[in-house]
Amino acid sequence: MTVAEANQRRTQLDFERYKPLAQLQAITTQDLDNATQNNLAAKAQVQAAAAQVATAKAQVIASSAGVQSAKAAVETAQINLGFTHLTSPIDGIPGIALLQVGALVSPSSPAITTVSTIDPIKAYFTASEQDTSILHAAFRPRRAVSPILQREIWS
């Protein structure tokens, strides 16, 4: 029981005691009027206290909603932060960045950079016929021939 409810209960009891006494003219009408007004004021205080409790409960609910909203904002920020890190699906050396740090990118944006693989390294080039002959001769497998067979064949 709140203080306002206790005061109202006391003023209600005073009013109920004064009413029969006023009918018997044992007390003045002024005393009954004062008891009646005190009781009405106490009832108003109880209603005001109840309204304050309802307001406080609404503020708690609103604050709880604010907390939930802030948690959702943090979660959204963490998700967005996850989109700020780029990783290459292949190992290698990145080339020159075509977009600057902080640029807004989307799937339709141009490539951010290129990555050159280093394992294995592949090279494509054109060689003249003379260079090709030299390379073939340099990498041609050699057969091991015994010195005896070599003398017989070449003799």
Short mmCIF file of C-alpha atoms in Angstrom, two decimals, residues 17-150:
data_model
loop_
_atom_site.label_atom_id
_atom_site.label_comp_id
_atom_site.label_asym_id
_atom_site.label_seq_id
_atom_site.Cartn_x
_atom_site.Cartn_y
_atom_site.Cartn_z
CA ARG A 17 -17.18 8.83 11.15
CA TYR A 18 -18.13 12.50 10.66
CA LYS A 19 -21.17 11.83 8.43
CA PRO A 20 -23.43 10.31 11.18
CA LEU A 21 -22.13 12.86 13.66
CA ALA A 22 -23.10 15.69 11.31
CA GLN A 23 -26.62 14.21 10.91
CA LEU A 24 -26.95 14.24 14.69
CA GLN A 25 -25.51 17.76 14.64
CA ALA A 26 -22.75 16.63 17.01
CA ILE A 27 -20.16 18.32 14.78
CA THR A 28 -20.32 21.39 12.61
CA THR A 29 -21.08 21.24 8.93
CA GLN A 30 -17.66 22.78 8.39
CA ASP A 31 -15.98 19.71 9.95
CA LEU A 32 -17.94 17.39 7.62
CA ASP A 33 -17.10 19.59 4.63
CA ASN A 34 -13.41 19.53 5.59
CA ALA A 35 -13.48 15.71 5.92
CA THR A 36 -15.26 15.42 2.56
CA GLN A 37 -12.71 17.69 0.83
CA ASN A 38 -9.78 15.92 2.49
CA ASN A 39 -11.14 12.59 1.28
CA LEU A 40 -11.60 13.89 -2.30
CA ALA A 41 -8.08 15.35 -2.28
CA ALA A 42 -6.67 12.05 -1.02
CA LYS A 43 -8.52 10.16 -3.80
CA ALA A 44 -7.03 12.57 -6.34
CA GLN A 45 -3.57 11.93 -4.89
CA VAL A 46 -4.11 8.17 -5.24
CA GLN A 47 -5.13 8.65 -8.88
CA ALA A 48 -2.08 10.88 -9.48
CA ALA A 49 0.18 8.28 -7.90
CA ALA A 50 -1.39 5.57 -10.07
CA ALA A 51 -0.80 7.76 -13.14
CA GLN A 52 2.83 8.24 -12.10
CA VAL A 53 3.24 4.47 -11.77
CA ALA A 54 1.69 3.97 -15.22
CA THR A 55 4.00 6.65 -16.64
CA ALA A 56 7.03 5.02 -15.03
CA LYS A 57 6.02 1.62 -16.46
CA ALA A 58 5.62 3.18 -19.91
CA GLN A 59 9.05 4.78 -19.55
CA VAL A 60 10.54 1.40 -18.61
CA ILE A 61 8.94 -0.14 -21.71
CA ALA A 62 10.17 2.74 -23.88
CA SER A 63 13.66 2.45 -22.41
CA SER A 64 13.63 -1.29 -23.04
CA ALA A 65 12.63 -0.62 -26.64
CA GLY A 66 15.47 1.90 -26.87
CA VAL A 67 17.90 -0.72 -25.61
CA GLN A 68 16.62 -3.23 -28.17
CA SER A 69 16.94 -0.61 -30.90
CA ALA A 70 20.51 0.14 -29.84
CA LYS A 71 21.35 -3.58 -29.85
CA ALA A 72 19.93 -3.87 -33.36
CA ALA A 73 22.01 -0.87 -34.44
CA VAL A 74 25.14 -2.49 -33.01
CA GLU A 75 24.34 -5.74 -34.81
CA THR A 76 23.78 -3.87 -38.07
CA ALA A 77 27.06 -2.01 -37.60
CA GLN A 78 28.89 -5.31 -37.00
CA ILE A 79 27.37 -6.78 -40.16
CA ASN A 80 28.32 -3.68 -42.13
CA LEU A 81 31.81 -3.79 -40.66
CA GLY A 82 32.14 -7.35 -41.96
CA PHE A 83 31.58 -6.00 -45.46
CA THR A 84 34.51 -3.60 -45.14
CA HIS A 85 37.18 -6.30 -45.28
CA LEU A 86 38.12 -7.67 -48.66
CA THR A 87 39.92 -10.97 -49.04
CA SER A 88 41.15 -12.50 -52.24
CA PRO A 89 40.06 -16.03 -53.05
CA ILE A 90 43.58 -16.71 -54.36
CA ASP A 91 47.05 -16.18 -52.91
CA GLY A 92 49.24 -13.69 -54.66
CA ILE A 93 50.40 -10.12 -54.91
CA PRO A 94 47.78 -7.38 -55.28
CA GLY A 95 48.19 -4.84 -58.03
CA ILE A 96 47.52 -1.12 -57.87
CA ALA A 97 44.21 -0.28 -56.21
CA LEU A 98 41.74 1.19 -58.66
CA LEU A 99 39.48 2.50 -55.87
CA GLN A 100 40.51 4.47 -52.81
CA VAL A 101 39.96 3.53 -49.16
CA GLY A 102 36.49 4.67 -48.13
CA ALA A 103 34.98 4.38 -51.60
CA LEU A 104 31.47 2.94 -51.72
CA VAL A 105 31.50 -0.26 -53.74
CA SER A 106 28.73 -2.47 -55.00
CA PRO A 107 28.51 -5.51 -57.24
CA SER A 108 28.30 -3.18 -60.25
CA SER A 109 31.47 -1.26 -59.24
CA PRO A 110 34.63 -1.80 -61.28
CA ALA A 111 37.33 -4.17 -60.04
CA ILE A 112 39.09 -2.89 -56.96
CA THR A 113 42.43 -4.44 -57.88
CA THR A 114 43.92 -7.48 -59.55
CA VAL A 115 45.86 -10.26 -57.84
CA SER A 116 48.81 -11.92 -59.52
CA THR A 117 49.49 -15.51 -58.49
CA ILE A 118 53.04 -16.41 -57.58
CA ASP A 119 52.73 -20.16 -57.16
CA PRO A 120 52.91 -21.40 -59.89
CA ILE A 121 54.24 -18.63 -62.08
CA LYS A 122 53.23 -18.94 -65.69
CA ALA A 123 54.73 -16.83 -68.44
CA TYR A 124 53.60 -16.53 -72.02
CA PHE A 125 55.92 -15.09 -74.64
CA THR A 126 56.73 -15.47 -78.28
CA ALA A 127 60.15 -16.69 -79.36
CA SER A 128 61.80 -16.74 -82.73
CA GLU A 129 62.43 -20.05 -84.49
CA GLN A 130 66.15 -19.79 -83.77
CA ASP A 131 65.48 -19.25 -80.00
CA THR A 132 63.08 -22.18 -80.00
CA SER A 133 65.75 -24.47 -81.56
CA ILE A 134 68.30 -23.43 -78.94
CA LEU A 135 65.81 -24.09 -76.12
CA HIS A 136 64.90 -27.50 -77.51
CA ALA A 137 68.55 -28.43 -77.80
CA ALA A 138 69.27 -27.24 -74.27
CA PHE A 139 66.41 -29.19 -72.73
CA ARG A 140 66.57 -32.31 -74.93
CA PRO A 141 67.05 -35.41 -72.78
CA ARG A 142 70.46 -36.98 -73.29
CA ARG A 143 70.94 -40.69 -73.43
CA ALA A 144 73.73 -42.19 -71.47
CA VAL A 145 75.91 -44.11 -73.94
CA SER A 146 78.85 -46.13 -72.79
CA PRO A 147 82.24 -45.12 -74.24
CA ILE A 148 82.63 -48.61 -75.77
CA LEU A 149 79.41 -48.37 -77.77
CA GLN A 150 80.26 -44.88 -78.83
#
